[in-house]
Amino acid sequence: MASSLPFSCLLYLWLSMLSLAIVSTNAAPPRKPIDVPFSKNYVPTWAYDHIKYFNGGNEISLVLDKSTGTGFQSKGSYLFGHFSMQIKMVPGDSAGTVTAYYLSSQNSEHDEIDFEFLGNRSGQPYILQTNVFTGGKGDREQRIYLWFDPTKDYHSYSILWNMYQIAFFVDDVPIRVFKNSKDLGVRYPFNQPMKLYSSLWNADDWATRGGLEKTDWSKAPFVASYRGFHIDGCEASVEAKFCATQGMRWWDQKEFQDLDGWQYRRLQWVRQKYTIYNYCTDRSRYPTMPPECHRDRDI
């Protein structure tokens, strides 16, 4: 029996079905972070007087001077989730300083997921270092230059962490993936709740050119600015070994088990144009390439 629907309707239906098929077979980008005030998710941890509040607590600054740096941490501990922070880095001559934003567990065999921003001499590019610790083992450093000046405007730095992958994003661009490779003998963070931390501190024994460039205290105070404070995670007590809502949150659905093709192309763009160090290709440290590197598409 011939269809009574006009051609335009049939075409619309066909295109709709095609788009649904494409969506269902692709991965998905993380949801847009929700901006909330600092006090909703975080508390200061040290040198309270070196944290300055603006715009009703929707924006803060961390201040580093010769006496001390400062930092803050999340109120809750989390097993998996999507975590995002908007940061504007220390401008000008920031050599010797480190601005850190990371997840960390609280025991000796700790798990940790790191963003570390290494200061620079004026006119030189900032370096973003990432690292992943699992079961107390780290030494998985990767370093990139950013494709923008992170001191001029706010940019979003995000972590998507579930049972399948840890994905690092700068704005919407994935810069690193650490896949669950337990089947390859690589430990993966899945049973230790982690808090989020951020700090601004002096690390001129290693941060800039391996410690050759020291902090110029005549340029102090050094200021990093923050807003956003997004946390969408499975909150857990420190004794918890699993997420009670596992499988029921948006970030642990099938479409977030991997990056999609566009995201992997962007990751490859970062690898080719901006990566300056990758532990996967460091044969002096690792004569045999670590097993996760192929799966993570780090080479």
Coordinates of C-alpha atoms in Angstrom, one line a residue:
M1 CA 0.0 0.0 0.0
A2 CA 1.5 3.4 -1.0
S3 CA 2.3 5.8 1.7
S4 CA 0.0 8.8 2.0
L5 CA 2.6 10.9 3.7
P6 CA 4.1 13.7 1.6
F7 CA 7.8 13.3 0.5
S8 CA 8.9 16.1 2.9
C9 CA 7.5 14.2 5.9
L10 CA 9.1 11.0 4.8
L11 CA 12.4 12.7 4.4
Y12 CA 12.2 14.3 7.8
L13 CA 11.4 10.9 9.4
W14 CA 14.3 9.3 7.6
L15 CA 16.8 12.0 8.7
S16 CA 15.5 11.8 12.3
M17 CA 16.1 8.0 12.3
L18 CA 19.5 8.5 10.8
S19 CA 20.5 11.1 13.4
L20 CA 19.3 8.8 16.2
A21 CA 21.4 6.0 14.8
I22 CA 24.4 8.2 14.7
V23 CA 24.0 9.4 18.2
S24 CA 23.5 5.9 19.5
T25 CA 26.7 4.6 18.0
N26 CA 28.9 7.6 19.0
A27 CA 30.4 8.6 22.3
A28 CA 29.2 11.9 23.8
P29 CA 30.9 15.0 25.1
P30 CA 30.6 15.7 28.9
R31 CA 27.6 17.7 29.9
K32 CA 28.1 21.5 30.4
P33 CA 29.4 22.2 33.9
I34 CA 27.1 24.1 36.3
D35 CA 28.6 27.2 37.8
V36 CA 28.1 27.4 41.6
P37 CA 29.6 29.4 44.4
F38 CA 32.9 28.3 46.0
S39 CA 31.2 27.6 49.4
K40 CA 28.8 25.0 47.9
N41 CA 31.5 22.5 47.2
Y42 CA 34.8 23.7 48.7
V43 CA 36.4 24.9 51.9
P44 CA 39.9 26.5 52.5
T45 CA 42.6 24.2 53.8
W46 CA 45.4 26.5 54.9
A47 CA 46.4 30.2 54.9
Y48 CA 42.8 31.3 54.9
D49 CA 43.8 35.0 54.7
H50 CA 45.5 34.3 51.3
I51 CA 42.1 33.4 49.7
K52 CA 40.2 36.4 48.5
Y53 CA 36.4 36.3 47.6
F54 CA 34.6 38.3 44.9
N55 CA 31.1 38.5 43.4
G56 CA 29.4 37.0 46.4
G57 CA 31.8 34.0 46.5
N58 CA 31.3 33.1 42.9
E59 CA 34.9 34.0 42.2
I60 CA 38.0 33.6 44.3
S61 CA 41.7 34.3 44.1
L62 CA 44.6 32.4 45.6
V63 CA 47.6 34.5 46.7
L64 CA 51.2 33.4 47.0
D65 CA 53.8 35.6 48.6
K66 CA 57.1 34.9 50.3
S67 CA 55.4 33.9 53.5
T68 CA 53.0 31.2 52.2
G69 CA 50.8 30.0 49.4
T70 CA 47.3 28.7 50.0
G71 CA 44.8 26.1 48.9
F72 CA 41.3 24.6 49.3
Q73 CA 39.6 21.2 49.1
S74 CA 36.2 19.7 48.4
K75 CA 33.8 19.1 51.3
G76 CA 32.9 15.7 50.0
S77 CA 34.9 12.6 48.8
Y78 CA 33.9 11.1 45.5
L79 CA 34.0 7.8 43.6
F80 CA 33.7 8.8 39.9
G81 CA 32.1 11.8 38.4
H82 CA 32.7 14.9 36.3
F83 CA 34.7 17.7 37.9
S84 CA 35.4 21.1 36.4
M85 CA 37.1 24.3 37.4
Q86 CA 37.6 27.6 35.5
I87 CA 41.0 29.1 36.3
K88 CA 43.0 32.1 35.2
M89 CA 46.6 31.5 35.8
V90 CA 49.2 33.7 37.5
P91 CA 50.1 36.4 34.9
G92 CA 53.6 37.9 34.1
D93 CA 56.7 36.3 35.6
S94 CA 55.4 33.2 37.4
A95 CA 58.6 31.2 37.3
G96 CA 58.8 28.8 40.2
T97 CA 55.1 28.8 41.0
V98 CA 52.7 25.9 40.6
T99 CA 49.0 26.1 40.4
A100 CA 47.5 22.6 41.0
Y101 CA 44.0 21.2 40.6
Y102 CA 43.7 17.5 41.3
L103 CA 41.8 14.5 42.8
S104 CA 43.5 12.5 45.5
S105 CA 42.7 9.7 47.9
Q106 CA 43.8 9.8 51.5
N107 CA 45.8 6.7 52.1
S108 CA 49.4 5.6 51.5
E109 CA 48.7 3.6 48.4
H110 CA 47.0 6.7 47.0
D111 CA 45.2 7.3 43.8
E112 CA 45.6 10.7 42.2
I113 CA 44.5 12.6 39.0
D114 CA 46.5 15.7 38.5
F115 CA 46.5 19.0 36.6
E116 CA 49.6 21.0 37.4
F117 CA 50.4 24.4 35.8
L118 CA 54.1 25.2 35.9
G119 CA 54.9 28.9 36.0
N120 CA 57.2 30.6 33.5
R121 CA 59.5 33.5 32.9
S122 CA 57.6 36.4 31.2
G123 CA 57.2 35.7 27.5
Q124 CA 57.6 32.0 27.7
P125 CA 54.6 29.5 27.5
Y126 CA 52.9 28.0 30.5
I127 CA 53.4 24.2 30.8
L128 CA 50.5 22.0 31.8
Q129 CA 51.6 18.7 33.4
T130 CA 49.2 15.9 34.0
N131 CA 49.8 12.7 36.0
V132 CA 47.8 9.7 37.1
F133 CA 48.7 7.7 40.3
T134 CA 47.1 4.3 40.9
G135 CA 47.8 2.2 44.0
G136 CA 50.6 4.5 45.0
K137 CA 52.4 4.4 41.6
G138 CA 52.7 7.6 39.5
D139 CA 55.5 8.5 37.1
R140 CA 53.1 8.9 34.3
E141 CA 53.8 12.6 33.5
Q142 CA 52.8 14.2 30.3
R143 CA 53.5 17.9 29.5
I144 CA 51.9 20.1 26.9
Y145 CA 52.0 23.7 25.9
L146 CA 48.5 25.3 25.7
W147 CA 47.2 26.8 22.5
F148 CA 46.2 30.0 24.2
D149 CA 47.6 32.3 27.0
P150 CA 46.0 30.9 30.2
T151 CA 46.7 34.1 32.1
K152 CA 44.4 36.3 29.9
D153 CA 41.0 34.7 30.4
Y154 CA 39.3 32.0 32.3
H155 CA 39.5 28.5 30.7
S156 CA 37.8 25.3 31.9
Y157 CA 39.9 22.3 33.1
S158 CA 37.8 19.2 33.6
I159 CA 38.1 15.5 34.6
L160 CA 35.7 12.8 33.6
W161 CA 36.3 9.7 35.7
N162 CA 34.3 6.5 35.6
M163 CA 34.9 2.7 35.6
Y164 CA 36.1 2.8 32.0
Q165 CA 38.3 5.9 31.6
I166 CA 39.8 9.0 33.0
A167 CA 39.6 11.8 30.5
F168 CA 41.3 15.2 30.9
F169 CA 39.7 18.2 29.0
V170 CA 40.9 21.7 28.4
D171 CA 37.7 23.6 27.5
D172 CA 36.1 21.0 25.3
V173 CA 39.4 19.5 24.0
P174 CA 40.5 16.2 25.4
I175 CA 44.2 16.3 26.1
R176 CA 44.7 12.9 27.7
V177 CA 42.9 9.6 28.4
F178 CA 43.8 6.9 30.9
K179 CA 41.8 3.8 30.2
N180 CA 40.9 1.0 32.6
S181 CA 43.6 -1.5 31.8
K182 CA 43.3 -3.9 34.7
D183 CA 43.3 -6.8 32.2
L184 CA 46.9 -5.6 31.2
G185 CA 48.0 -5.6 34.8
V186 CA 47.7 -1.9 35.3
R187 CA 45.9 -0.7 38.4
Y188 CA 43.0 1.6 38.0
P189 CA 41.4 3.9 40.6
F190 CA 37.9 2.4 41.3
N191 CA 37.5 1.8 45.0
Q192 CA 39.1 4.7 46.9
P193 CA 37.1 7.9 47.3
M194 CA 39.0 11.0 46.4
K195 CA 38.7 14.7 47.4
L196 CA 39.4 17.6 45.0
Y197 CA 42.2 20.0 45.9
S198 CA 43.6 23.1 44.5
S199 CA 46.6 25.1 45.6
L200 CA 49.1 27.8 44.6
W201 CA 52.6 27.3 46.0
N202 CA 56.3 27.8 45.5
A203 CA 58.1 24.9 43.8
D204 CA 61.1 26.6 42.4
D205 CA 63.3 23.6 43.2
W206 CA 61.7 21.8 40.2
A207 CA 58.8 23.6 38.5
T208 CA 60.6 25.9 35.9
R209 CA 63.3 24.4 33.7
G210 CA 64.0 21.7 36.3
G211 CA 64.6 24.2 39.1
L212 CA 67.0 26.4 37.2
E213 CA 64.6 29.4 37.2
K214 CA 63.9 30.6 40.7
T215 CA 60.9 32.5 42.0
D216 CA 61.4 36.3 41.7
W217 CA 59.8 37.4 45.0
S218 CA 60.0 41.1 43.8
K219 CA 57.1 40.2 41.5
A220 CA 55.0 38.9 44.4
P221 CA 52.2 38.6 45.2
F222 CA 51.3 36.0 42.6
V223 CA 47.6 35.5 42.0
A224 CA 45.5 32.8 40.4
S225 CA 41.8 33.3 39.9
Y226 CA 39.0 30.7 40.0
R227 CA 35.3 30.4 39.3
G228 CA 32.9 27.6 38.3
F229 CA 33.5 25.1 41.1
H230 CA 31.5 22.4 39.4
I231 CA 31.2 18.9 41.0
D232 CA 28.9 16.2 39.7
G233 CA 30.2 13.1 41.4
C234 CA 29.2 10.0 43.4
E235 CA 29.7 11.3 47.0
A236 CA 31.0 8.6 49.4
S237 CA 32.3 8.3 52.9
V238 CA 36.0 7.6 53.3
E239 CA 35.1 3.9 54.1
A240 CA 33.1 3.4 50.9
K241 CA 34.5 1.0 48.3
F242 CA 31.9 1.4 45.6
C243 CA 29.5 4.0 44.2
A244 CA 26.0 3.2 45.3
T245 CA 24.6 4.8 42.2
Q246 CA 27.0 3.0 39.8
G247 CA 25.4 2.7 36.4
M248 CA 22.7 5.3 37.1
R249 CA 24.5 8.6 36.5
W250 CA 25.0 10.3 33.1
W251 CA 28.8 10.1 33.3
D252 CA 28.9 6.3 33.7
Q253 CA 26.6 5.5 30.8
K254 CA 27.8 3.7 27.7
E255 CA 28.4 6.8 25.6
F256 CA 31.0 8.0 28.1
Q257 CA 33.0 4.7 28.2
D258 CA 35.3 6.1 25.4
L259 CA 36.0 9.2 23.4
D260 CA 34.4 9.6 20.0
G261 CA 36.2 10.0 16.7
W262 CA 36.1 13.8 16.7
Q263 CA 37.5 13.8 20.3
Y264 CA 40.3 11.3 19.3
R265 CA 41.2 13.6 16.4
R266 CA 41.5 16.5 18.8
L267 CA 43.6 14.5 21.1
Q268 CA 45.9 13.6 18.2
W269 CA 46.1 17.3 17.3
V270 CA 47.3 18.0 20.9
R271 CA 49.8 15.1 20.7
Q272 CA 51.3 16.3 17.4
K273 CA 51.4 20.1 18.0
Y274 CA 51.6 20.7 21.7
T275 CA 53.1 17.7 23.6
I276 CA 56.6 18.4 24.9
Y277 CA 57.0 15.3 27.1
N278 CA 55.3 12.0 27.3
Y279 CA 56.4 9.2 29.6
C280 CA 55.2 6.6 27.1
T281 CA 58.0 7.6 24.7
D282 CA 60.7 8.1 27.4
R283 CA 63.0 5.1 26.8
S284 CA 65.5 6.2 29.4
R285 CA 62.9 5.8 32.1
Y286 CA 60.9 3.1 30.4
P287 CA 63.0 0.8 28.2
T288 CA 59.8 -1.2 27.6
M289 CA 56.8 1.0 26.9
P290 CA 54.2 0.8 29.7
P291 CA 51.3 -1.4 28.7
E292 CA 48.6 1.2 28.9
C293 CA 50.2 3.5 26.4
H294 CA 48.8 1.8 23.3
R295 CA 45.3 1.6 24.7
D296 CA 45.4 5.3 25.7
R297 CA 46.6 6.3 22.2
D298 CA 49.5 8.1 23.7
I299 CA 51.9 7.2 20.9

